Amino acid sequence: MAPFSLMSVGANLLVKSLSLFSSASVVRCSCVAPVIKSFSTTTGGPPKRPLTAYMTYVKEMQPTFSRQNPGLKNVDVIRKLAEKWRMLTLEQKQPFQDASLVSREQYKLALETYKAQLTPAQTAAIAEEKRQRVAKRKAIRRKKELNSLGKPKRPRSAFNIFMAEHFEEAKGTTMQAKLKSLRDDWMRFNNTQKQIYTQLAEDDKVRYKNEIKSWEEHMIEIGREDLVRRKERRAIKAKTVHDRKKKSKVTVMKAKAPKKKAIVAGTAVKKTVKSTKK
Ligand SMILES: *[C@@H]1O[C@H](CO)[C@@H](O)[C@H](O)[C@H]1NC(C)=O
């Protein structure tokens, strides 16, 4: 069985996507509708996604089940229905599968109709929104991955360090106001006043250079060359190939030596040879 939290997330999603209950929580949820929906309100909106067999089942059973179990929370109603659904035989599920198939066909048609009536500008805007969503998701995934691989933080600029140090006491109440006053201060600074921060930034550059070097070497070791800067990739590769060649020469030489020994040992005169050699 799925862990409790996962189950309730699923149930909440279902409550949302089926608009089963008209409780405050559902109303609140609707304000985080995807961008694409807010855009398309002007055109009547894209068709609703088709219901799966399970969703069809829940939608059909929920009103009666809720009535029979007053006091049960929405999420728990869904959870109970999910349990019931799992207990159904394939045969019992069949009508809902059929309904889902019909729903999917209807959706396909409705989507085609919807797409056909969009202006080229709207189509382009929707495609752009989608592209941005995908890119954002990808960037988040990449950032998470780099974090988990312990990628060193980029070096901070002198202004960055100054800002971080003086943000608290900066003039202004809003974040923007504080940033602006800090930027103005920075612009007024002469080189002597900036000196301490430029020095710290130089140090941070050295820190980054060292950290990123060993990190990239490690990435190549574990087969993640794709995460290494292109220029470095070539340099590190050349170096490892060179090292490997050196290493393989050594092993060839080492491999030859015991062979000789083995032959010698095979002739059973090992001891004599050894002693004469010494
Ligand atoms: C930089 O500014 C500080 C503080 O205003 C001042 O004491 C110092 O003489 C200035 N240095 C130069 C090189 O202008």
PDB file of C-alpha atoms and ligand atoms in Angstrom:
ATOM      1  CA  MET A   1       0.000   0.000   0.000  1.00  0.00           C
ATOM      2  CA  ALA A   2       1.207   3.492  -0.771  1.00  0.00           C
ATOM      3  CA  PRO A   3       2.531   5.481   2.170  1.00  0.00           C
ATOM      4  CA  PHE A   4      -0.013   7.633   3.920  1.00  0.00           C
ATOM      5  CA  SER A   5       1.235  10.995   2.658  1.00  0.00           C
ATOM      6  CA  LEU A   6       1.389   9.804  -0.919  1.00  0.00           C
ATOM      7  CA  MET A   7      -2.145   8.503  -0.723  1.00  0.00           C
ATOM      8  CA  SER A   8      -3.511  11.759   0.610  1.00  0.00           C
ATOM      9  CA  VAL A   9      -1.681  13.715  -2.076  1.00  0.00           C
ATOM     10  CA  GLY A  10      -3.307  11.491  -4.675  1.00  0.00           C
ATOM     11  CA  ALA A  11      -6.667  11.965  -3.061  1.00  0.00           C
ATOM     12  CA  ASN A  12      -6.258  15.728  -2.937  1.00  0.00           C
ATOM     13  CA  LEU A  13      -5.282  15.824  -6.579  1.00  0.00           C
ATOM     14  CA  LEU A  14      -8.319  13.840  -7.446  1.00  0.00           C
ATOM     15  CA  VAL A  15     -10.573  16.095  -5.435  1.00  0.00           C
ATOM     16  CA  LYS A  16      -9.116  18.996  -7.372  1.00  0.00           C
ATOM     17  CA  SER A  17      -9.145  17.519 -10.834  1.00  0.00           C
ATOM     18  CA  LEU A  18     -12.672  16.171 -10.586  1.00  0.00           C
ATOM     19  CA  SER A  19     -14.002  19.216  -8.762  1.00  0.00           C
ATOM     20  CA  LEU A  20     -15.861  16.744  -6.600  1.00  0.00           C
ATOM     21  CA  PHE A  21     -16.532  18.924  -3.626  1.00  0.00           C
ATOM     22  CA  SER A  22     -17.385  22.559  -3.439  1.00  0.00           C
ATOM     23  CA  SER A  23     -15.510  23.132  -0.211  1.00  0.00           C
ATOM     24  CA  ALA A  24     -13.344  26.168   0.449  1.00  0.00           C
ATOM     25  CA  SER A  25     -10.172  24.203  -0.078  1.00  0.00           C
ATOM     26  CA  VAL A  26     -11.133  23.337  -3.611  1.00  0.00           C
ATOM     27  CA  VAL A  27     -12.015  26.926  -4.363  1.00  0.00           C
ATOM     28  CA  ARG A  28      -8.645  27.989  -2.981  1.00  0.00           C
ATOM     29  CA  CYS A  29      -6.903  25.425  -5.161  1.00  0.00           C
ATOM     30  CA  SER A  30      -8.335  26.796  -8.352  1.00  0.00           C
ATOM     31  CA  CYS A  31      -6.278  29.969  -8.051  1.00  0.00           C
ATOM     32  CA  VAL A  32      -3.080  28.073  -8.825  1.00  0.00           C
ATOM     33  CA  ALA A  33      -4.411  26.876 -12.166  1.00  0.00           C
ATOM     34  CA  PRO A  34      -1.718  26.508 -14.824  1.00  0.00           C
ATOM     35  CA  VAL A  35      -0.908  29.528 -16.958  1.00  0.00           C
ATOM     36  CA  ILE A  36      -2.310  27.907 -20.044  1.00  0.00           C
ATOM     37  CA  LYS A  37      -5.769  27.896 -18.483  1.00  0.00           C
ATOM     38  CA  SER A  38      -5.708  31.560 -17.538  1.00  0.00           C
ATOM     39  CA  PHE A  39      -4.613  32.401 -21.052  1.00  0.00           C
ATOM     40  CA  SER A  40      -7.311  30.406 -22.711  1.00  0.00           C
ATOM     41  CA  THR A  41     -10.237  31.765 -20.720  1.00  0.00           C
ATOM     42  CA  THR A  42     -10.576  34.263 -23.538  1.00  0.00           C
ATOM     43  CA  THR A  43     -11.062  31.478 -26.050  1.00  0.00           C
ATOM     44  CA  GLY A  44     -13.334  29.235 -24.020  1.00  0.00           C
ATOM     45  CA  GLY A  45     -10.477  27.185 -22.675  1.00  0.00           C
ATOM     46  CA  PRO A  46      -8.967  23.863 -23.667  1.00  0.00           C
ATOM     47  CA  PRO A  47     -11.066  20.757 -23.038  1.00  0.00           C
ATOM     48  CA  LYS A  48     -10.776  19.068 -19.679  1.00  0.00           C
ATOM     49  CA  ARG A  49      -8.400  16.130 -19.567  1.00  0.00           C
ATOM     50  CA  PRO A  50     -10.127  12.783 -20.014  1.00  0.00           C
ATOM     51  CA  LEU A  51     -11.026  10.750 -16.951  1.00  0.00           C
ATOM     52  CA  THR A  52      -9.207   7.503 -16.252  1.00  0.00           C
ATOM     53  CA  ALA A  53     -11.246   4.435 -15.380  1.00  0.00           C
ATOM     54  CA  TYR A  54     -10.485   4.975 -11.726  1.00  0.00           C
ATOM     55  CA  MET A  55     -11.510   8.628 -11.866  1.00  0.00           C
ATOM     56  CA  THR A  56     -14.738   7.688 -13.568  1.00  0.00           C
ATOM     57  CA  TYR A  57     -15.436   5.235 -10.775  1.00  0.00           C
ATOM     58  CA  VAL A  58     -14.747   7.795  -8.064  1.00  0.00           C
ATOM     59  CA  LYS A  59     -16.861  10.416  -9.762  1.00  0.00           C
ATOM     60  CA  GLU A  60     -19.768   8.041  -9.998  1.00  0.00           C
ATOM     61  CA  MET A  61     -19.532   6.616  -6.493  1.00  0.00           C
ATOM     62  CA  GLN A  62     -18.629   9.725  -4.542  1.00  0.00           C
ATOM     63  CA  PRO A  63     -22.033  11.410  -4.092  1.00  0.00           C
ATOM     64  CA  THR A  64     -23.705   8.293  -2.709  1.00  0.00           C
ATOM     65  CA  PHE A  65     -20.720   7.296  -0.657  1.00  0.00           C
ATOM     66  CA  SER A  66     -20.445  10.749   0.915  1.00  0.00           C
ATOM     67  CA  ARG A  67     -24.146  10.711   1.770  1.00  0.00           C
ATOM     68  CA  GLN A  68     -23.847   7.293   3.377  1.00  0.00           C
ATOM     69  CA  ASN A  69     -20.799   8.386   5.365  1.00  0.00           C
ATOM     70  CA  PRO A  70     -21.521  11.870   6.696  1.00  0.00           C
ATOM     71  CA  GLY A  71     -18.685  13.328   8.699  1.00  0.00           C
ATOM     72  CA  LEU A  72     -16.048  11.618   6.602  1.00  0.00           C
ATOM     73  CA  LYS A  73     -13.517  14.115   5.262  1.00  0.00           C
ATOM     74  CA  ASN A  74     -13.281  14.542   1.495  1.00  0.00           C
ATOM     75  CA  VAL A  75      -9.807  13.158   1.422  1.00  0.00           C
ATOM     76  CA  ASP A  76     -10.908  10.121   3.417  1.00  0.00           C
ATOM     77  CA  VAL A  77     -13.855   9.554   1.090  1.00  0.00           C
ATOM     78  CA  ILE A  78     -11.442   9.344  -1.810  1.00  0.00           C
ATOM     79  CA  ARG A  79      -9.115   7.111   0.145  1.00  0.00           C
ATOM     80  CA  LYS A  80     -11.927   4.696   0.922  1.00  0.00           C
ATOM     81  CA  LEU A  81     -13.077   4.700  -2.688  1.00  0.00           C
ATOM     82  CA  ALA A  82      -9.519   4.035  -3.808  1.00  0.00           C
ATOM     83  CA  GLU A  83      -9.472   0.983  -1.554  1.00  0.00           C
ATOM     84  CA  LYS A  84     -12.779  -0.207  -2.979  1.00  0.00           C
ATOM     85  CA  TRP A  85     -11.497   0.314  -6.521  1.00  0.00           C
ATOM     86  CA  ARG A  86      -8.494  -1.867  -5.820  1.00  0.00           C
ATOM     87  CA  MET A  87     -10.786  -4.645  -4.604  1.00  0.00           C
ATOM     88  CA  LEU A  88     -12.829  -4.697  -7.806  1.00  0.00           C
ATOM     89  CA  THR A  89     -12.362  -7.567 -10.253  1.00  0.00           C
ATOM     90  CA  LEU A  90     -11.319  -6.845 -13.803  1.00  0.00           C
ATOM     91  CA  GLU A  91     -14.858  -7.563 -14.864  1.00  0.00           C
ATOM     92  CA  GLN A  92     -16.255  -5.066 -12.401  1.00  0.00           C
ATOM     93  CA  LYS A  93     -13.780  -2.480 -13.617  1.00  0.00           C
ATOM     94  CA  GLN A  94     -14.650  -3.016 -17.273  1.00  0.00           C
ATOM     95  CA  PRO A  95     -17.555  -0.555 -17.551  1.00  0.00           C
ATOM     96  CA  PHE A  96     -15.325   2.169 -16.149  1.00  0.00           C
ATOM     97  CA  GLN A  97     -12.562   1.239 -18.563  1.00  0.00           C
ATOM     98  CA  ASP A  98     -15.072   1.563 -21.403  1.00  0.00           C
ATOM     99  CA  ALA A  99     -16.255   4.922 -20.125  1.00  0.00           C
ATOM    100  CA  SER A 100     -12.656   6.084 -19.900  1.00  0.00           C
ATOM    101  CA  LEU A 101     -12.017   5.051 -23.479  1.00  0.00           C
ATOM    102  CA  VAL A 102     -15.015   7.058 -24.638  1.00  0.00           C
ATOM    103  CA  SER A 103     -13.868   9.997 -22.541  1.00  0.00           C
ATOM    104  CA  ARG A 104     -10.433   9.840 -24.137  1.00  0.00           C
ATOM    105  CA  GLU A 105     -11.870   9.790 -27.657  1.00  0.00           C
ATOM    106  CA  GLN A 106     -14.089  12.741 -26.844  1.00  0.00           C
ATOM    107  CA  TYR A 107     -11.134  14.571 -25.442  1.00  0.00           C
ATOM    108  CA  LYS A 108      -9.086  14.005 -28.577  1.00  0.00           C
ATOM    109  CA  LEU A 109     -11.849  15.400 -30.725  1.00  0.00           C
ATOM    110  CA  ALA A 110     -12.484  18.342 -28.439  1.00  0.00           C
ATOM    111  CA  LEU A 111      -8.792  19.126 -28.370  1.00  0.00           C
ATOM    112  CA  GLU A 112      -8.601  19.125 -32.136  1.00  0.00           C
ATOM    113  CA  THR A 113     -11.595  21.430 -32.346  1.00  0.00           C
ATOM    114  CA  TYR A 114     -10.098  23.680 -29.707  1.00  0.00           C
ATOM    115  CA  LYS A 115      -6.739  23.845 -31.461  1.00  0.00           C
ATOM    116  CA  ALA A 116      -8.333  24.482 -34.834  1.00  0.00           C
ATOM    117  CA  GLN A 117     -10.107  27.630 -33.630  1.00  0.00           C
ATOM    118  CA  LEU A 118      -7.031  29.228 -32.079  1.00  0.00           C
ATOM    119  CA  THR A 119      -5.431  32.114 -33.906  1.00  0.00           C
ATOM    120  CA  PRO A 120      -1.802  31.588 -34.951  1.00  0.00           C
ATOM    121  CA  ALA A 121      -0.800  34.082 -32.268  1.00  0.00           C
ATOM    122  CA  GLN A 122      -2.638  32.093 -29.598  1.00  0.00           C
ATOM    123  CA  THR A 123      -1.110  28.856 -30.800  1.00  0.00           C
ATOM    124  CA  ALA A 124       2.310  30.442 -30.656  1.00  0.00           C
ATOM    125  CA  ALA A 125       1.641  31.854 -27.183  1.00  0.00           C
ATOM    126  CA  ILE A 126       0.511  28.480 -25.880  1.00  0.00           C
ATOM    127  CA  ALA A 127       3.557  26.794 -27.397  1.00  0.00           C
ATOM    128  CA  GLU A 128       5.774  29.420 -25.789  1.00  0.00           C
ATOM    129  CA  GLU A 129       4.125  28.945 -22.400  1.00  0.00           C
ATOM    130  CA  LYS A 130       4.670  25.229 -22.684  1.00  0.00           C
ATOM    131  CA  ARG A 131       8.284  25.681 -23.732  1.00  0.00           C
ATOM    132  CA  GLN A 132       8.900  27.892 -20.714  1.00  0.00           C
ATOM    133  CA  ARG A 133       7.222  25.424 -18.373  1.00  0.00           C
ATOM    134  CA  VAL A 134       9.332  22.569 -19.697  1.00  0.00           C
ATOM    135  CA  ALA A 135      12.513  24.633 -19.549  1.00  0.00           C
ATOM    136  CA  LYS A 136      11.780  25.679 -15.995  1.00  0.00           C
ATOM    137  CA  ARG A 137      11.121  22.128 -14.901  1.00  0.00           C
ATOM    138  CA  LYS A 138      14.320  21.016 -16.600  1.00  0.00           C
ATOM    139  CA  ALA A 139      16.344  23.768 -14.936  1.00  0.00           C
ATOM    140  CA  ILE A 140      14.979  22.827 -11.525  1.00  0.00           C
ATOM    141  CA  ARG A 141      15.774  19.171 -12.109  1.00  0.00           C
ATOM    142  CA  ARG A 142      19.295  20.055 -13.227  1.00  0.00           C
ATOM    143  CA  LYS A 143      19.891  22.294 -10.253  1.00  0.00           C
ATOM    144  CA  LYS A 144      18.746  19.557  -7.891  1.00  0.00           C
ATOM    145  CA  GLU A 145      21.043  17.089  -9.585  1.00  0.00           C
ATOM    146  CA  LEU A 146      24.060  19.391  -9.413  1.00  0.00           C
ATOM    147  CA  ASN A 147      23.289  20.035  -5.764  1.00  0.00           C
ATOM    148  CA  SER A 148      23.164  16.361  -4.987  1.00  0.00           C
ATOM    149  CA  LEU A 149      26.472  15.899  -6.809  1.00  0.00           C
ATOM    150  CA  GLY A 150      28.001  18.615  -4.640  1.00  0.00           C
ATOM    151  CA  LYS A 151      28.870  21.062  -7.386  1.00  0.00           C
ATOM    152  CA  PRO A 152      30.850  23.967  -5.899  1.00  0.00           C
ATOM    153  CA  LYS A 153      29.071  27.296  -5.637  1.00  0.00           C
ATOM    154  CA  ARG A 154      30.104  29.857  -8.239  1.00  0.00           C
ATOM    155  CA  PRO A 155      32.469  32.569  -7.061  1.00  0.00           C
ATOM    156  CA  ARG A 156      30.801  35.662  -5.670  1.00  0.00           C
ATOM    157  CA  SER A 157      31.518  39.100  -7.052  1.00  0.00           C
ATOM    158  CA  ALA A 158      32.870  41.912  -4.908  1.00  0.00           C
ATOM    159  CA  PHE A 159      29.489  43.636  -4.990  1.00  0.00           C
ATOM    160  CA  ASN A 160      27.760  40.390  -4.043  1.00  0.00           C
ATOM    161  CA  ILE A 161      29.921  40.036  -0.964  1.00  0.00           C
ATOM    162  CA  PHE A 162      29.388  43.683  -0.032  1.00  0.00           C
ATOM    163  CA  MET A 163      25.644  43.271  -0.455  1.00  0.00           C
ATOM    164  CA  ALA A 164      25.449  40.144   1.643  1.00  0.00           C
ATOM    165  CA  GLU A 165      27.408  41.811   4.426  1.00  0.00           C
ATOM    166  CA  HIS A 166      25.424  45.022   4.556  1.00  0.00           C
ATOM    167  CA  PHE A 167      21.949  43.945   3.588  1.00  0.00           C
ATOM    168  CA  GLU A 168      20.588  43.965   7.147  1.00  0.00           C
ATOM    169  CA  GLU A 169      21.570  47.552   7.910  1.00  0.00           C
ATOM    170  CA  ALA A 170      20.821  48.915   4.416  1.00  0.00           C
ATOM    171  CA  LYS A 171      18.445  51.854   4.143  1.00  0.00           C
ATOM    172  CA  GLY A 172      14.923  51.116   2.999  1.00  0.00           C
ATOM    173  CA  THR A 173      12.106  48.857   4.128  1.00  0.00           C
ATOM    174  CA  THR A 174      11.459  46.747   1.064  1.00  0.00           C
ATOM    175  CA  MET A 175      13.906  44.353  -0.472  1.00  0.00           C
ATOM    176  CA  GLN A 176      14.041  46.454  -3.662  1.00  0.00           C
ATOM    177  CA  ALA A 177      14.713  49.667  -1.743  1.00  0.00           C
ATOM    178  CA  LYS A 178      17.526  48.027   0.201  1.00  0.00           C
ATOM    179  CA  LEU A 179      19.084  46.657  -2.964  1.00  0.00           C
ATOM    180  CA  LYS A 180      18.905  50.041  -4.606  1.00  0.00           C
ATOM    181  CA  SER A 181      20.520  51.895  -1.711  1.00  0.00           C
ATOM    182  CA  LEU A 182      23.299  49.304  -1.575  1.00  0.00           C
ATOM    183  CA  ARG A 183      23.881  49.628  -5.295  1.00  0.00           C
ATOM    184  CA  ASP A 184      24.063  53.424  -4.924  1.00  0.00           C
ATOM    185  CA  ASP A 185      26.548  53.100  -2.052  1.00  0.00           C
ATOM    186  CA  TRP A 186      28.661  50.767  -4.145  1.00  0.00           C
ATOM    187  CA  MET A 187      28.678  53.168  -7.077  1.00  0.00           C
ATOM    188  CA  ARG A 188      29.940  55.961  -4.813  1.00  0.00           C
ATOM    189  CA  PHE A 189      32.780  53.864  -3.395  1.00  0.00           C
ATOM    190  CA  ASN A 190      36.306  54.549  -4.554  1.00  0.00           C
ATOM    191  CA  ASN A 191      38.734  51.722  -5.159  1.00  0.00           C
ATOM    192  CA  THR A 192      40.171  51.920  -1.655  1.00  0.00           C
ATOM    193  CA  GLN A 193      36.734  51.429  -0.168  1.00  0.00           C
ATOM    194  CA  LYS A 194      36.059  48.549  -2.496  1.00  0.00           C
ATOM    195  CA  GLN A 195      39.455  47.018  -1.817  1.00  0.00           C
ATOM    196  CA  ILE A 196      38.396  44.614   0.949  1.00  0.00           C
ATOM    197  CA  TYR A 197      35.542  43.242  -1.123  1.00  0.00           C
ATOM    198  CA  THR A 198      37.583  42.861  -4.299  1.00  0.00           C
ATOM    199  CA  GLN A 199      40.164  40.971  -2.265  1.00  0.00           C
ATOM    200  CA  LEU A 200      37.498  38.674  -0.825  1.00  0.00           C
ATOM    201  CA  ALA A 201      36.155  38.129  -4.316  1.00  0.00           C
ATOM    202  CA  GLU A 202      39.638  37.229  -5.562  1.00  0.00           C
ATOM    203  CA  ASP A 203      39.937  34.702  -2.751  1.00  0.00           C
ATOM    204  CA  ASP A 204      36.573  33.283  -3.623  1.00  0.00           C
ATOM    205  CA  LYS A 205      37.682  32.889  -7.244  1.00  0.00           C
ATOM    206  CA  VAL A 206      40.647  30.831  -6.098  1.00  0.00           C
ATOM    207  CA  ARG A 207      38.374  28.768  -3.887  1.00  0.00           C
ATOM    208  CA  TYR A 208      36.074  28.102  -6.826  1.00  0.00           C
ATOM    209  CA  LYS A 209      38.908  27.283  -9.200  1.00  0.00           C
ATOM    210  CA  ASN A 210      40.264  24.643  -6.852  1.00  0.00           C
ATOM    211  CA  GLU A 211      36.901  23.191  -5.948  1.00  0.00           C
ATOM    212  CA  ILE A 212      35.593  23.038  -9.496  1.00  0.00           C
ATOM    213  CA  LYS A 213      38.776  21.406 -10.730  1.00  0.00           C
ATOM    214  CA  SER A 214      38.600  18.471  -8.371  1.00  0.00           C
ATOM    215  CA  TRP A 215      34.839  18.279  -8.774  1.00  0.00           C
ATOM    216  CA  GLU A 216      35.131  18.044 -12.554  1.00  0.00           C
ATOM    217  CA  GLU A 217      37.837  15.426 -12.278  1.00  0.00           C
ATOM    218  CA  HIS A 218      35.525  13.464 -10.036  1.00  0.00           C
ATOM    219  CA  MET A 219      32.647  13.887 -12.501  1.00  0.00           C
ATOM    220  CA  ILE A 220      34.784  12.422 -15.273  1.00  0.00           C
ATOM    221  CA  GLU A 221      35.730   9.537 -13.020  1.00  0.00           C
ATOM    222  CA  ILE A 222      32.095   8.676 -12.406  1.00  0.00           C
ATOM    223  CA  GLY A 223      31.229   9.061 -16.092  1.00  0.00           C
ATOM    224  CA  ARG A 224      29.490  12.423 -15.938  1.00  0.00           C
ATOM    225  CA  GLU A 225      31.578  14.285 -18.505  1.00  0.00           C
ATOM    226  CA  ASP A 226      28.403  16.044 -19.585  1.00  0.00           C
ATOM    227  CA  LEU A 227      28.582  18.161 -16.409  1.00  0.00           C
ATOM    228  CA  VAL A 228      32.106  19.352 -17.074  1.00  0.00           C
ATOM    229  CA  ARG A 229      32.810  22.629 -18.876  1.00  0.00           C
ATOM    230  CA  ARG A 230      33.757  21.881 -22.472  1.00  0.00           C
ATOM    231  CA  LYS A 231      37.231  23.385 -22.336  1.00  0.00           C
ATOM    232  CA  GLU A 232      38.031  21.569 -19.109  1.00  0.00           C
ATOM    233  CA  ARG A 233      36.589  18.379 -20.493  1.00  0.00           C
ATOM    234  CA  ARG A 234      39.207  18.330 -23.250  1.00  0.00           C
ATOM    235  CA  ALA A 235      42.046  19.198 -20.893  1.00  0.00           C
ATOM    236  CA  ILE A 236      41.095  16.609 -18.283  1.00  0.00           C
ATOM    237  CA  LYS A 237      40.503  13.957 -20.925  1.00  0.00           C
ATOM    238  CA  ALA A 238      43.913  14.548 -22.484  1.00  0.00           C
ATOM    239  CA  LYS A 239      45.449  14.239 -19.060  1.00  0.00           C
ATOM    240  CA  THR A 240      43.639  11.006 -18.149  1.00  0.00           C
ATOM    241  CA  VAL A 241      44.446   9.436 -21.519  1.00  0.00           C
ATOM    242  CA  HIS A 242      48.077  10.359 -20.944  1.00  0.00           C
ATOM    243  CA  ASP A 243      47.965   8.898 -17.435  1.00  0.00           C
ATOM    244  CA  ARG A 244      46.289   5.763 -18.664  1.00  0.00           C
ATOM    245  CA  LYS A 245      48.936   5.265 -21.328  1.00  0.00           C
ATOM    246  CA  LYS A 246      51.635   5.665 -18.732  1.00  0.00           C
ATOM    247  CA  LYS A 247      49.826   3.256 -16.440  1.00  0.00           C
ATOM    248  CA  SER A 248      49.279   0.657 -19.157  1.00  0.00           C
ATOM    249  CA  LYS A 249      52.982   0.741 -20.054  1.00  0.00           C
ATOM    250  CA  VAL A 250      53.795  -0.034 -16.452  1.00  0.00           C
ATOM    251  CA  THR A 251      51.294  -2.879 -16.300  1.00  0.00           C
ATOM    252  CA  VAL A 252      52.617  -4.367 -19.530  1.00  0.00           C
ATOM    253  CA  MET A 253      56.074  -4.373 -18.088  1.00  0.00           C
ATOM    254  CA  LYS A 254      54.781  -5.833 -14.842  1.00  0.00           C
ATOM    255  CA  ALA A 255      52.784  -8.432 -16.723  1.00  0.00           C
ATOM    256  CA  LYS A 256      55.830  -9.570 -18.630  1.00  0.00           C
ATOM    257  CA  ALA A 257      57.912 -10.097 -15.565  1.00  0.00           C
ATOM    258  CA  PRO A 258      55.806 -12.761 -13.812  1.00  0.00           C
ATOM    259  CA  LYS A 259      55.421 -14.598 -17.117  1.00  0.00           C
ATOM    260  CA  LYS A 260      59.115 -15.147 -17.278  1.00  0.00           C
ATOM    261  CA  LYS A 261      59.091 -16.226 -13.679  1.00  0.00           C
ATOM    262  CA  ALA A 262      56.264 -18.664 -14.334  1.00  0.00           C
ATOM    263  CA  ILE A 263      58.158 -20.306 -17.133  1.00  0.00           C
ATOM    264  CA  VAL A 264      61.204 -20.491 -14.974  1.00  0.00           C
ATOM    265  CA  ALA A 265      59.146 -21.917 -12.115  1.00  0.00           C
ATOM    266  CA  GLY A 266      57.624 -24.406 -14.517  1.00  0.00           C
ATOM    267  CA  THR A 267      61.002 -25.771 -15.357  1.00  0.00           C
ATOM    268  CA  ALA A 268      61.565 -26.233 -11.649  1.00  0.00           C
ATOM    269  CA  VAL A 269      64.844 -24.441 -11.582  1.00  0.00           C
ATOM    270  CA  LYS A 270      63.418 -21.306  -9.994  1.00  0.00           C
ATOM    271  CA  LYS A 271      65.603 -21.440  -6.937  1.00  0.00           C
ATOM    272  CA  THR A 272      68.794 -21.890  -8.831  1.00  0.00           C
ATOM    273  CA  VAL A 273      68.044 -19.093 -11.234  1.00  0.00           C
ATOM    274  CA  LYS A 274      67.163 -16.757  -8.398  1.00  0.00           C
ATOM    275  CA  SER A 275      70.266 -17.510  -6.459  1.00  0.00           C
ATOM    276  CA  THR A 276      72.527 -17.169  -9.444  1.00  0.00           C
ATOM    277  CA  LYS A 277      70.844 -13.888 -10.316  1.00  0.00           C
ATOM    278  CA  LYS A 278      71.535 -12.550  -6.857  1.00  0.00           C
TER     279      LYS A 278
HETATM  280  C1  LIG B   1      38.223  56.954  -0.723  1.00  0.00           C
HETATM  281  O1  LIG B   1      37.177  57.348   0.132  1.00  0.00           O
HETATM  282  C2  LIG B   1      37.498  57.411   1.500  1.00  0.00           C
HETATM  283  C3  LIG B   1      36.252  57.672   2.315  1.00  0.00           C
HETATM  284  O2  LIG B   1      35.461  58.664   1.728  1.00  0.00           O
HETATM  285  C4  LIG B   1      38.587  58.449   1.699  1.00  0.00           C
HETATM  286  O3  LIG B   1      38.964  58.532   3.080  1.00  0.00           O
HETATM  287  C5  LIG B   1      39.790  58.121   0.862  1.00  0.00           C
HETATM  288  O4  LIG B   1      40.746  59.118   0.925  1.00  0.00           O
HETATM  289  C6  LIG B   1      39.404  57.890  -0.602  1.00  0.00           C
HETATM  290  N1  LIG B   1      40.533  57.345  -1.326  1.00  0.00           N
HETATM  291  C7  LIG B   1      40.872  57.741  -2.543  1.00  0.00           C
HETATM  292  C8  LIG B   1      42.063  57.081  -3.146  1.00  0.00           C
HETATM  293  O5  LIG B   1      40.253  58.594  -3.137  1.00  0.00           O
END
